[in-house]
Coordinates of C-alpha atoms in Angstrom, one line a residue:
M1 CA -62.9 94.0 -25.3
D2 CA -61.9 95.5 -21.9
I3 CA -62.1 99.5 -20.9
F4 CA -58.4 100.1 -22.6
S5 CA -59.9 99.2 -26.4
V6 CA -63.0 101.3 -25.4
I7 CA -59.8 104.2 -24.9
T8 CA -58.1 102.7 -27.5
L9 CA -60.4 102.8 -30.1
L10 CA -62.1 106.4 -28.9
G11 CA -58.3 107.9 -29.4
G12 CA -57.1 106.3 -32.4
L13 CA -60.3 107.8 -33.5
A14 CA -59.3 111.7 -32.3
F15 CA -56.6 110.7 -33.8
F16 CA -58.0 109.8 -37.2
L17 CA -60.2 112.9 -37.0
Y18 CA -57.1 115.6 -36.3
G19 CA -54.8 113.8 -39.1
M20 CA -57.9 115.0 -41.7
N21 CA -57.7 118.3 -40.4
I22 CA -54.1 118.9 -40.5
M23 CA -53.9 117.6 -43.9
S24 CA -57.4 119.2 -45.4
T25 CA -56.2 122.5 -44.1
G26 CA -52.4 122.4 -46.3
L27 CA -54.1 120.7 -48.7
E28 CA -56.8 123.6 -49.5
K29 CA -52.9 126.2 -48.5
L30 CA -50.6 124.1 -50.9
T31 CA -54.3 124.8 -53.9
G32 CA -54.7 127.9 -52.6
S33 CA -53.7 130.6 -55.9
K34 CA -55.9 128.0 -57.4
M35 CA -58.8 128.1 -54.9
E36 CA -58.5 131.5 -55.2
S37 CA -60.3 131.7 -58.9
V38 CA -62.7 129.4 -57.7
L39 CA -65.6 131.6 -57.6
R40 CA -64.8 132.5 -61.5
K41 CA -65.1 129.5 -62.8
I42 CA -68.1 128.0 -61.1
T43 CA -70.9 128.8 -64.0
S44 CA -74.2 127.8 -65.3
N45 CA -73.1 124.9 -67.3
K46 CA -73.5 121.6 -64.8
F47 CA -70.8 119.4 -66.3
K48 CA -68.4 121.8 -64.8
S49 CA -70.3 122.6 -62.2
L50 CA -70.6 118.3 -61.0
L51 CA -66.8 118.4 -61.6
L52 CA -65.6 121.9 -60.0
G53 CA -67.2 119.8 -57.3
A54 CA -65.6 116.4 -57.2
G55 CA -62.4 118.8 -57.9
I56 CA -62.6 120.7 -54.7
T57 CA -63.1 117.9 -52.5
I58 CA -60.5 115.9 -53.8
A59 CA -58.4 119.3 -53.3
I60 CA -59.7 120.0 -49.9
Q61 CA -60.5 116.2 -48.6
S62 CA -63.9 117.7 -47.0
S63 CA -67.3 117.4 -48.7
S64 CA -68.6 118.6 -45.6
A65 CA -66.1 122.0 -46.1
L66 CA -67.4 122.3 -49.0
T67 CA -71.6 122.3 -48.4
V68 CA -70.4 124.6 -45.8
M69 CA -68.7 126.7 -48.7
L70 CA -71.6 126.9 -50.5
V71 CA -74.7 127.8 -48.1
G72 CA -71.8 130.9 -46.9
L73 CA -70.9 132.0 -50.7
V74 CA -74.6 131.8 -51.7
N75 CA -75.4 133.1 -47.9
S76 CA -73.4 135.8 -48.7
G77 CA -74.8 136.2 -52.3
I78 CA -71.8 135.6 -55.0
L79 CA -73.7 132.5 -55.2
T80 CA -76.8 131.4 -56.9
L81 CA -78.7 128.5 -55.5
S82 CA -78.6 127.3 -59.3
Q83 CA -74.6 127.3 -59.3
S84 CA -74.4 126.0 -56.4
V85 CA -76.3 122.0 -57.5
G86 CA -74.0 120.9 -60.0
V87 CA -70.4 121.8 -57.5
L88 CA -72.8 120.2 -54.4
I89 CA -73.6 117.2 -56.5
G90 CA -70.3 116.9 -57.2
S91 CA -69.0 116.6 -53.8
H92 CA -70.2 113.6 -53.2
V93 CA -68.8 111.6 -55.6
G94 CA -64.3 113.5 -54.7
T95 CA -65.3 112.3 -51.2
T96 CA -64.8 108.9 -52.1
L97 CA -60.9 109.2 -52.9
T98 CA -60.7 109.1 -48.8
S99 CA -62.2 105.5 -48.9
W100 CA -59.8 104.1 -51.3
I101 CA -56.7 105.7 -49.8
L102 CA -58.0 104.4 -45.9
S103 CA -58.8 100.6 -48.6
L104 CA -55.3 100.9 -48.6
S105 CA -54.4 99.1 -45.5
G106 CA -56.4 95.5 -46.2
I107 CA -53.7 94.5 -48.6
E108 CA -52.1 90.9 -47.3
S109 CA -49.7 90.0 -49.0
E110 CA -45.5 88.6 -47.9
N111 CA -44.3 90.7 -51.1
V112 CA -41.7 93.4 -50.1
F113 CA -43.7 95.5 -52.9
L114 CA -46.9 95.9 -52.0
K115 CA -46.4 95.6 -48.3
M116 CA -45.0 99.3 -49.1
L117 CA -48.3 99.6 -50.5
K118 CA -50.0 99.2 -47.2
P119 CA -50.3 103.3 -45.3
E120 CA -49.0 101.8 -41.8
S121 CA -45.7 101.0 -43.9
F122 CA -44.9 103.9 -46.0
S123 CA -46.8 106.7 -43.2
P124 CA -44.2 106.7 -41.2
I125 CA -41.5 107.2 -43.5
F126 CA -43.8 110.3 -44.1
A127 CA -44.4 111.7 -40.5
L128 CA -39.8 112.0 -41.0
I129 CA -40.6 113.4 -44.6
G130 CA -43.1 116.1 -43.7
I131 CA -41.6 117.5 -40.0
I132 CA -38.0 117.6 -42.2
M133 CA -40.4 119.7 -45.0
I134 CA -41.6 121.5 -41.6
M135 CA -38.0 122.0 -39.3
T136 CA -35.9 122.7 -42.0
A137 CA -37.8 124.8 -45.3
K138 CA -37.4 127.8 -45.4
H139 CA -41.4 128.3 -47.7
N140 CA -44.4 127.8 -46.7
K141 CA -45.1 125.8 -49.8
T142 CA -42.6 123.3 -48.3
K143 CA -44.2 123.7 -45.5
D144 CA -47.3 122.9 -46.4
I145 CA -46.2 119.9 -47.9
G146 CA -44.7 118.7 -45.1
R147 CA -48.2 119.1 -42.5
I148 CA -50.3 117.1 -45.6
F149 CA -47.3 114.0 -44.9
V150 CA -47.6 114.3 -41.5
G151 CA -51.4 115.0 -41.9
F152 CA -51.7 111.5 -43.7
A153 CA -49.1 110.1 -41.1
V154 CA -51.3 110.7 -37.8
L155 CA -54.5 109.7 -40.3
M156 CA -53.0 106.6 -40.5
T157 CA -51.9 105.5 -37.2
G158 CA -55.5 106.7 -36.1
M159 CA -57.1 104.2 -38.9
T160 CA -53.9 101.6 -36.8
L161 CA -54.5 101.9 -33.0
M162 CA -58.6 102.2 -34.2
K163 CA -58.1 98.1 -35.9
D164 CA -55.8 97.3 -32.6
A165 CA -58.6 97.9 -30.8
V166 CA -61.6 96.8 -32.7
S167 CA -59.4 93.1 -33.6
P168 CA -60.5 91.6 -29.7
L169 CA -64.3 91.7 -31.2
A170 CA -63.3 89.6 -33.7
E171 CA -63.7 86.3 -31.1
S172 CA -66.4 87.7 -29.5
E173 CA -70.4 86.3 -28.8
Q174 CA -71.9 89.0 -27.9
F175 CA -70.0 91.1 -30.7
S176 CA -70.8 88.7 -33.4
S177 CA -75.6 88.8 -32.1
L178 CA -75.0 92.9 -32.4
L179 CA -74.3 92.7 -36.0
T180 CA -76.9 90.6 -36.3
A181 CA -78.8 93.2 -35.2
F182 CA -77.2 94.9 -38.0
N183 CA -79.6 93.1 -40.6
N184 CA -81.7 95.1 -40.4
P185 CA -81.6 97.6 -42.9
L186 CA -82.9 100.2 -40.8
L187 CA -82.3 100.0 -37.7
G188 CA -77.8 100.1 -39.7
V189 CA -78.8 102.9 -41.7
L190 CA -80.4 104.4 -38.5
V191 CA -77.4 104.2 -36.5
A192 CA -74.9 105.1 -38.9
T193 CA -76.3 108.3 -39.4
V194 CA -76.5 109.6 -35.8
F195 CA -73.1 108.2 -34.8
T196 CA -71.7 110.0 -38.4
G197 CA -74.1 112.5 -37.5
V198 CA -72.1 112.8 -33.6
I199 CA -68.5 112.6 -35.5
Q200 CA -69.3 114.9 -38.3
S201 CA -66.9 113.5 -41.0
S202 CA -68.4 110.7 -43.7
A203 CA -65.1 109.9 -44.4
A204 CA -64.2 109.0 -40.4
A205 CA -67.3 106.7 -40.6
V206 CA -66.1 104.3 -42.9
G207 CA -62.7 104.8 -41.4
V208 CA -64.5 103.0 -38.9
L209 CA -65.8 100.5 -40.7
Q210 CA -63.2 100.0 -42.7
S211 CA -61.5 99.3 -39.4
L212 CA -63.4 96.8 -38.0
A213 CA -64.0 94.5 -41.5
L214 CA -60.2 94.6 -41.5
S215 CA -59.7 93.8 -37.6
T216 CA -62.8 91.3 -37.1
G217 CA -64.0 90.0 -40.6
A218 CA -67.4 89.4 -39.2
V219 CA -68.8 92.9 -41.2
T220 CA -70.9 91.3 -44.4
Y221 CA -71.8 93.4 -47.0
G222 CA -75.0 93.2 -46.3
I223 CA -74.5 94.8 -42.5
A224 CA -72.2 96.8 -44.6
I225 CA -74.3 98.4 -47.7
P226 CA -77.4 99.5 -45.7
L227 CA -74.0 101.4 -42.9
I228 CA -72.2 103.6 -45.7
M229 CA -76.1 104.5 -46.7
G230 CA -76.4 105.9 -43.0
M231 CA -73.6 107.1 -43.2
N232 CA -74.1 109.3 -45.9
I233 CA -76.9 110.7 -44.8
G234 CA -75.4 111.3 -41.7
T235 CA -73.0 113.8 -42.4
C236 CA -75.9 116.2 -43.6
V237 CA -76.2 117.0 -40.0
T238 CA -72.9 119.6 -40.7
A239 CA -75.1 121.7 -43.6
L240 CA -77.7 121.7 -41.4
L241 CA -75.9 123.2 -38.7
S242 CA -74.0 125.3 -41.0
S243 CA -77.3 126.7 -42.2
I244 CA -78.5 128.1 -38.3
G245 CA -79.1 131.7 -39.3
V246 CA -78.6 132.1 -43.3
N247 CA -81.2 133.4 -45.1
R248 CA -83.7 132.2 -47.4
S249 CA -81.4 130.2 -50.3
A250 CA -78.6 129.6 -48.6
K251 CA -80.9 127.2 -46.4
R252 CA -82.3 125.6 -49.9
V253 CA -78.4 124.8 -50.2
A254 CA -78.4 122.7 -47.3
V255 CA -81.8 121.0 -48.2
I256 CA -80.7 120.0 -51.7
H257 CA -77.6 118.6 -49.7
I258 CA -80.1 116.4 -47.6
C259 CA -82.4 115.4 -50.1
V260 CA -79.6 113.8 -52.4
Q261 CA -78.2 111.1 -49.4
C262 CA -82.0 110.8 -48.2
I263 CA -83.5 110.4 -51.8
G264 CA -80.0 108.0 -52.9
T265 CA -81.0 105.9 -49.7
L266 CA -84.4 105.0 -50.2
V267 CA -84.2 104.5 -54.2
L268 CA -80.7 102.6 -54.3
L269 CA -81.0 100.1 -50.9
P270 CA -84.8 99.2 -51.6
L271 CA -83.9 98.4 -55.7
F272 CA -81.0 96.7 -53.7
Y273 CA -83.0 94.2 -52.0
L274 CA -85.5 94.1 -54.5
F275 CA -82.6 92.5 -56.6
N276 CA -81.4 90.6 -54.1
W277 CA -85.3 89.2 -53.3
I278 CA -85.0 88.6 -57.1
F279 CA -81.6 87.2 -58.0
H280 CA -80.5 86.0 -54.6
F281 CA -76.8 87.6 -54.6
S282 CA -73.5 85.0 -53.1
F283 CA -71.9 88.2 -52.1
V284 CA -74.2 89.5 -49.2
D285 CA -73.4 86.7 -46.7
T286 CA -69.4 87.4 -47.3
A287 CA -66.9 89.5 -45.0
I288 CA -66.4 92.8 -47.1
S289 CA -62.9 94.0 -47.6
P290 CA -61.7 98.2 -47.1
V291 CA -61.9 97.4 -50.6
G292 CA -65.0 96.1 -50.9
I293 CA -65.8 98.9 -48.8
A294 CA -64.6 101.7 -50.9
T295 CA -65.9 100.0 -53.6
V296 CA -69.5 100.1 -52.4
H297 CA -68.6 103.9 -51.2
T298 CA -68.2 104.8 -54.6
I299 CA -70.9 103.0 -56.8
F300 CA -73.5 104.5 -53.7
N301 CA -72.7 107.6 -54.3
V302 CA -71.7 107.5 -58.3
L303 CA -75.5 106.2 -58.7
T304 CA -77.0 108.7 -56.5
T305 CA -75.2 111.5 -58.7
I306 CA -76.1 109.3 -62.3
L307 CA -80.4 109.7 -60.7
I308 CA -80.7 113.0 -58.6
F309 CA -78.0 115.4 -61.5
P310 CA -80.8 114.8 -64.5
F311 CA -83.4 116.3 -62.2
T312 CA -81.7 118.9 -60.5
K313 CA -83.8 121.8 -62.0
Y314 CA -86.7 119.8 -60.1
L315 CA -84.4 119.9 -56.8
E316 CA -83.7 124.1 -56.7
K317 CA -87.6 123.5 -57.1
F318 CA -88.4 121.5 -54.2
A319 CA -86.4 122.6 -52.1
C320 CA -88.5 126.5 -52.6
F321 CA -91.3 124.3 -51.5
I322 CA -89.9 123.9 -48.2
I323 CA -88.7 126.3 -48.0
K324 CA -90.4 129.5 -49.3
D325 CA -89.8 133.1 -49.7
K326 CA -91.3 135.3 -47.1
K327 CA -94.0 137.7 -48.6
S328 CA -93.8 141.2 -48.5
T329 CA -96.5 144.3 -49.0
Q330 CA -93.3 145.3 -51.1
P331 CA -92.6 142.9 -54.1
D332 CA -89.5 144.6 -55.3
E333 CA -87.5 144.2 -51.9
K334 CA -84.4 141.6 -52.6
E335 CA -82.9 139.5 -49.7
K336 CA -80.0 140.8 -47.7
Y337 CA -77.3 139.4 -48.1
E338 CA -74.7 139.8 -45.3
L339 CA -71.4 140.9 -46.9
L340 CA -69.3 138.7 -45.7
D341 CA -70.0 134.6 -43.8
E342 CA -68.5 132.9 -40.7
R343 CA -68.9 130.1 -42.6
L344 CA -66.3 131.1 -44.7
L345 CA -63.9 131.0 -41.9
I346 CA -63.6 127.3 -42.7
T347 CA -62.1 127.6 -46.2
P348 CA -59.5 130.6 -45.5
T349 CA -58.6 130.9 -49.3
V350 CA -61.7 131.0 -50.4
A351 CA -63.1 134.1 -47.5
I352 CA -60.2 135.9 -49.0
E353 CA -61.2 135.5 -52.0
V354 CA -64.5 136.8 -51.5
C355 CA -62.8 139.5 -49.1
R356 CA -60.8 140.4 -52.2
N357 CA -64.6 141.3 -53.9
V358 CA -66.0 143.0 -51.2
T359 CA -63.2 145.2 -51.3
I360 CA -63.4 146.5 -54.8
E361 CA -66.5 146.6 -54.8
M362 CA -66.1 149.6 -51.4
A363 CA -63.5 150.9 -54.0
E364 CA -65.6 151.4 -56.5
L365 CA -68.2 152.7 -53.9
S366 CA -65.5 155.2 -52.9
K367 CA -64.3 156.6 -56.4
K368 CA -68.2 156.7 -56.9
A369 CA -68.6 159.1 -54.5
M370 CA -65.1 161.1 -54.9
N371 CA -66.9 161.9 -58.8
L372 CA -70.1 162.1 -57.9
S373 CA -68.8 165.6 -55.1
I374 CA -66.4 166.7 -58.0
Q375 CA -70.0 167.0 -59.9
I376 CA -71.5 168.3 -57.3
L377 CA -68.2 171.3 -57.0
F378 CA -70.1 172.6 -59.8
D379 CA -73.1 171.9 -59.9
Y380 CA -74.6 171.4 -56.4
D381 CA -77.8 169.2 -55.9
D382 CA -79.8 168.2 -52.8
E383 CA -80.4 164.7 -54.0
L384 CA -76.6 164.0 -55.2
A385 CA -75.5 165.1 -51.9
Q386 CA -77.5 162.8 -50.1
K387 CA -76.2 159.9 -51.9
I388 CA -72.7 161.2 -51.1
H389 CA -73.4 161.4 -47.1
E390 CA -75.1 157.7 -47.5
N391 CA -72.4 156.3 -49.7
E392 CA -69.7 157.4 -46.4
K393 CA -72.0 156.1 -43.9
Q394 CA -72.2 152.6 -46.6
L395 CA -67.9 153.0 -46.5
D396 CA -68.0 153.2 -43.1
I397 CA -69.6 149.9 -42.9
Y398 CA -67.2 148.4 -45.4
E399 CA -64.1 149.1 -43.3
D400 CA -65.5 148.3 -40.2
K401 CA -66.9 144.7 -41.4
L402 CA -63.5 144.1 -43.9
N403 CA -61.3 144.8 -40.7
T404 CA -63.0 142.9 -38.8
Y405 CA -63.3 139.8 -40.8
L406 CA -59.1 140.5 -41.8
V407 CA -58.2 139.8 -39.0
R408 CA -59.7 136.7 -37.9
I409 CA -58.1 135.4 -41.2
C410 CA -55.0 136.5 -39.8
K411 CA -55.3 133.7 -36.7
H412 CA -55.5 130.9 -39.4
S413 CA -52.4 129.8 -41.0
I414 CA -52.7 130.6 -44.6
S415 CA -50.1 130.5 -47.2
S416 CA -47.9 133.2 -48.3
N417 CA -49.2 134.7 -51.1
D418 CA -52.5 134.7 -49.2
N419 CA -51.2 136.8 -46.9
R420 CA -49.5 139.4 -49.2
T421 CA -53.1 139.6 -50.1
V422 CA -54.5 140.0 -46.7
S423 CA -51.8 142.8 -46.3
K424 CA -53.1 144.8 -49.6
M425 CA -56.6 145.0 -48.1
L426 CA -55.4 145.8 -44.5
H427 CA -53.7 148.6 -45.7
C428 CA -55.9 149.6 -48.3
I429 CA -59.4 149.9 -46.6
G430 CA -58.4 152.7 -44.6
N431 CA -57.7 154.4 -47.8
F432 CA -60.8 153.8 -49.2
E433 CA -63.0 155.1 -46.5
R434 CA -60.3 158.0 -46.3
I435 CA -61.8 159.1 -50.1
G436 CA -65.1 158.8 -48.9
D437 CA -64.3 161.4 -46.0
H438 CA -62.8 164.3 -48.4
G439 CA -65.4 163.3 -50.7
M440 CA -67.5 164.6 -48.3
N441 CA -66.0 167.3 -47.3
I442 CA -65.6 168.5 -51.0
M443 CA -69.7 168.1 -51.2
E444 CA -70.0 169.9 -47.8
L445 CA -67.5 173.0 -49.2
S446 CA -69.9 172.5 -52.4
G447 CA -73.1 173.0 -49.9
E448 CA -71.8 176.4 -48.0
L449 CA -71.2 177.9 -51.6
H450 CA -74.7 177.1 -53.2
K451 CA -76.0 177.8 -49.5
K452 CA -74.3 181.4 -49.1
G453 CA -74.9 182.0 -53.2
M454 CA -71.6 182.5 -53.7
H455 CA -69.2 181.4 -56.9
F456 CA -66.2 181.6 -58.3
S457 CA -64.7 183.2 -59.9
Q458 CA -64.4 181.7 -64.2
D459 CA -60.2 181.1 -63.6
A460 CA -61.2 179.2 -60.2
E461 CA -63.4 177.7 -61.8
K462 CA -61.2 176.5 -64.7
E463 CA -58.4 176.0 -62.2
L464 CA -60.8 173.9 -60.1
H465 CA -61.7 171.5 -63.5
T466 CA -58.1 171.0 -64.4
I467 CA -57.2 169.8 -60.6
C468 CA -59.6 167.4 -60.4
N469 CA -59.7 166.4 -63.9
A470 CA -55.8 165.2 -62.4
L471 CA -57.5 163.7 -59.6
Q472 CA -59.9 161.4 -62.1
E473 CA -57.2 159.8 -63.2
V474 CA -55.2 159.4 -61.0
V475 CA -57.9 157.9 -58.4
A476 CA -58.9 156.1 -61.5
L477 CA -55.5 154.5 -61.9
S478 CA -54.7 153.3 -58.3
F479 CA -58.0 151.9 -58.0
R480 CA -57.1 150.4 -61.3
A481 CA -53.9 149.2 -59.6
F482 CA -55.9 147.5 -57.2
E483 CA -58.5 146.0 -58.3
E484 CA -55.9 144.3 -61.0
D485 CA -52.9 144.2 -59.4
D486 CA -51.0 145.7 -61.4
L487 CA -46.9 146.3 -60.9
T488 CA -47.2 148.6 -63.8
L489 CA -50.1 150.9 -63.7
A490 CA -48.9 151.2 -59.4
H491 CA -45.8 152.6 -60.7
Q492 CA -47.2 155.6 -62.6
V493 CA -49.3 156.7 -60.1
E494 CA -46.7 158.3 -57.6
P495 CA -45.7 160.8 -61.0
L496 CA -49.1 161.8 -62.1
E497 CA -49.7 162.4 -57.8
E498 CA -46.7 164.5 -58.4
V499 CA -48.5 166.4 -61.2
V500 CA -51.3 166.9 -59.0
D501 CA -49.4 168.4 -55.6
T502 CA -47.8 170.5 -58.1
L503 CA -50.8 172.1 -59.5
S504 CA -52.2 172.1 -55.6
I505 CA -49.6 174.4 -55.0
E506 CA -49.5 176.7 -58.5
L507 CA -53.1 176.8 -58.4
K508 CA -53.0 177.7 -54.6
N509 CA -50.3 180.7 -55.5
R510 CA -52.6 181.7 -58.1
H511 CA -55.5 182.6 -55.6
I512 CA -53.8 184.0 -53.2
K513 CA -52.5 186.8 -56.1
R514 CA -56.3 187.2 -56.8
L515 CA -57.0 187.9 -53.2
Q516 CA -53.9 190.1 -52.9
N517 CA -56.0 191.9 -55.8
D518 CA -58.7 192.2 -54.9
A519 CA -60.2 190.1 -57.7
C520 CA -61.4 187.8 -54.7
M521 CA -63.7 187.2 -51.0
V522 CA -61.8 185.8 -48.5
E523 CA -63.8 183.4 -47.4
L524 CA -64.0 182.4 -51.3
G525 CA -60.6 182.4 -50.2
Y526 CA -60.7 180.4 -47.9
I527 CA -62.5 177.4 -50.2
Y528 CA -61.1 177.3 -52.3
Q529 CA -58.3 176.3 -50.3
D530 CA -60.1 174.1 -48.5
L531 CA -61.3 172.2 -51.7
I532 CA -57.1 171.7 -53.2
T533 CA -56.7 170.8 -49.2
N534 CA -59.6 168.3 -49.4
I535 CA -57.8 167.0 -53.6
E536 CA -54.5 167.2 -52.8
R537 CA -55.4 165.1 -49.3
V538 CA -57.4 162.2 -52.1
S539 CA -54.1 162.4 -54.8
D540 CA -52.1 161.1 -51.2
H541 CA -54.1 158.4 -50.6
C542 CA -54.1 157.3 -54.3
S543 CA -50.5 157.4 -53.7
N544 CA -50.2 155.3 -50.8
I545 CA -52.6 152.6 -52.3
A546 CA -49.8 152.1 -55.3
G547 CA -47.5 152.1 -52.7
V548 CA -48.8 149.5 -50.9
I549 CA -49.3 147.2 -53.9
I550 CA -45.2 148.2 -54.4
E551 CA -44.3 147.1 -51.0
I552 CA -45.6 144.4 -50.5
E553 CA -45.0 143.2 -54.1
E554 CA -41.3 144.1 -54.2
Q555 CA -40.5 143.6 -50.5
L556 CA -38.9 147.0 -50.2
N557 CA -39.1 150.1 -48.1
I558 CA -41.9 152.6 -50.4
H559 CA -40.7 155.3 -48.0
E560 CA -36.7 154.6 -49.0
Y561 CA -38.9 153.6 -52.4
L562 CA -40.1 157.0 -52.8
H563 CA -37.3 159.1 -52.8
K564 CA -35.0 157.4 -54.9
L565 CA -37.5 157.2 -57.9
K566 CA -38.1 160.7 -57.8
K567 CA -34.2 161.9 -57.7
T568 CA -32.9 158.8 -60.0
D569 CA -35.7 157.2 -61.6
E570 CA -35.8 158.7 -65.5
T571 CA -38.6 156.3 -66.5
F572 CA -40.7 158.9 -63.3
Q573 CA -39.5 161.7 -64.7
E574 CA -40.6 161.6 -67.9
L575 CA -44.1 160.3 -67.1
Y576 CA -43.9 163.7 -64.4
H577 CA -43.4 165.5 -66.9
E578 CA -45.4 164.5 -69.2
Y579 CA -48.6 164.7 -67.1
L580 CA -47.4 168.2 -66.4
N581 CA -47.4 169.7 -69.5
Q582 CA -50.8 167.7 -70.3
Y583 CA -52.2 169.9 -67.4
Y584 CA -50.2 173.2 -67.9
L585 CA -51.8 173.0 -71.2
E586 CA -55.3 172.6 -69.5
L587 CA -54.6 175.6 -67.2
G588 CA -53.8 177.3 -70.3
Q589 CA -50.3 178.2 -70.0
P590 CA -48.2 176.1 -72.2
D591 CA -44.9 177.6 -70.9
I592 CA -44.4 176.0 -67.4
P593 CA -42.5 177.5 -64.5
E594 CA -39.3 177.0 -63.6
Q595 CA -40.7 175.7 -59.7
A596 CA -43.0 173.4 -61.2
Q597 CA -40.2 171.8 -63.1
A598 CA -37.9 171.6 -60.4
Q599 CA -40.3 170.3 -58.1
A600 CA -39.9 166.8 -58.9
R601 CA -36.1 167.0 -59.0

């Protein structure tokens, strides 16, 4: 084996890893709509979590990616340590599928149909189909399928290169003597651990071993079994790296991952050699095939799962013992979680779902701030004022973090459905923050009234109650439309927003008449006008939120849509007049002025 064979081997490994990455990304995007619901499916039921972990690993073809994802989710406070354990153990079973796919390369037969099952036979066809799909498809979903095909072809090209590069070793005496050293199981475990830790992919390490076994025929079961166990330990490096800079709960996920792999090896390897010493297994010195490697890999992971699964609670306790809770003088102090963890960017679909959850938290905080501002308008309280101020600061933090994080997600290749979700969030986040700002303005105007000891007249206060009721309804409706991604609710926002605009005009006209009749002070009039203006602006932001949902989902120009809507849509007119009648009755005016009736025409 010369220097060129080494270069070919390294190049084959690079192709393998790159192909795995392309295929994994394509699979993740293809299953994006299902992956978005992953957080809702994780339950305290251990068996469901186990199946979910295996299923996700099969879907994204990477147990390392899932481990990093779990560290990020626990670090964000979205999952508890208990919820993550079953999923983590399940991923060890799901990762065995890759070795079975790669084992197909070991099929030896002159039968045409059997030869076609060999990946190197059909992967060029996959590559051609994939390229055609990528170049000609109009839909992103079809292109994603094409990328999966191309990724698989690149992966198998790397496998073939590695196999060809190591084939001269079959006749090398030096290689035979080197393999003899691996008869020491501890050395085999150590070397495989280091090698897998360097390339950070147990699937790639198993692929290299399968190539070596297929090309040389010199790898025996006795050599392969410790190597496979070491490869499982080596994949823990990714979890260790991902646990840097996270909170204690997230660090415990990495500890459990390492424990599972190490316990499996520490228990099963001695048991294997004990039984071999007693029963003298004949296959130990027999050359292993790629299928044999896949079988050993699967048996090891399944047995490890069976061994560990009943004792998950003890694993959690051990992880808590290793990573102890921080002693604090304040026993009720909760550990701080990151809003958005960068580790989740490795799986953009999950990162988007986490962003959506955080955006909904922001929306709820914005709604709460607005409700508190309306409450303080009629009953000023310093503690409530301070709470509104703190909420506004928190909304600013939400806006900054979410915008930055979503822009980073946009740099990844994501599905069209995920892209629409990101667009909605990017457009709505600013509106949530601005609603908080207007809540602050209302609070400050209320504080000015309280400080100067001024009060609105009974009529003015009744009018403010009415328009604030309408405002709270439009805020609740638009926010619910966003949170539930409901087009029907979004279409109901604009008629109510138009009623708020109509009421604001009516109330300003009424107050001008009070000023003209000296029924109100000029200074009080300015504050009243500013309050109405802020209420109207909040309503406008609610219209923007609903408009974004309609514009993105129905692929239309929102300005043209609104113009046509108010002119020709009968449903809009019906809802507008229904809301208008409701709130004019609250004002104590059953007969609606003609100007208000014509406002939406």
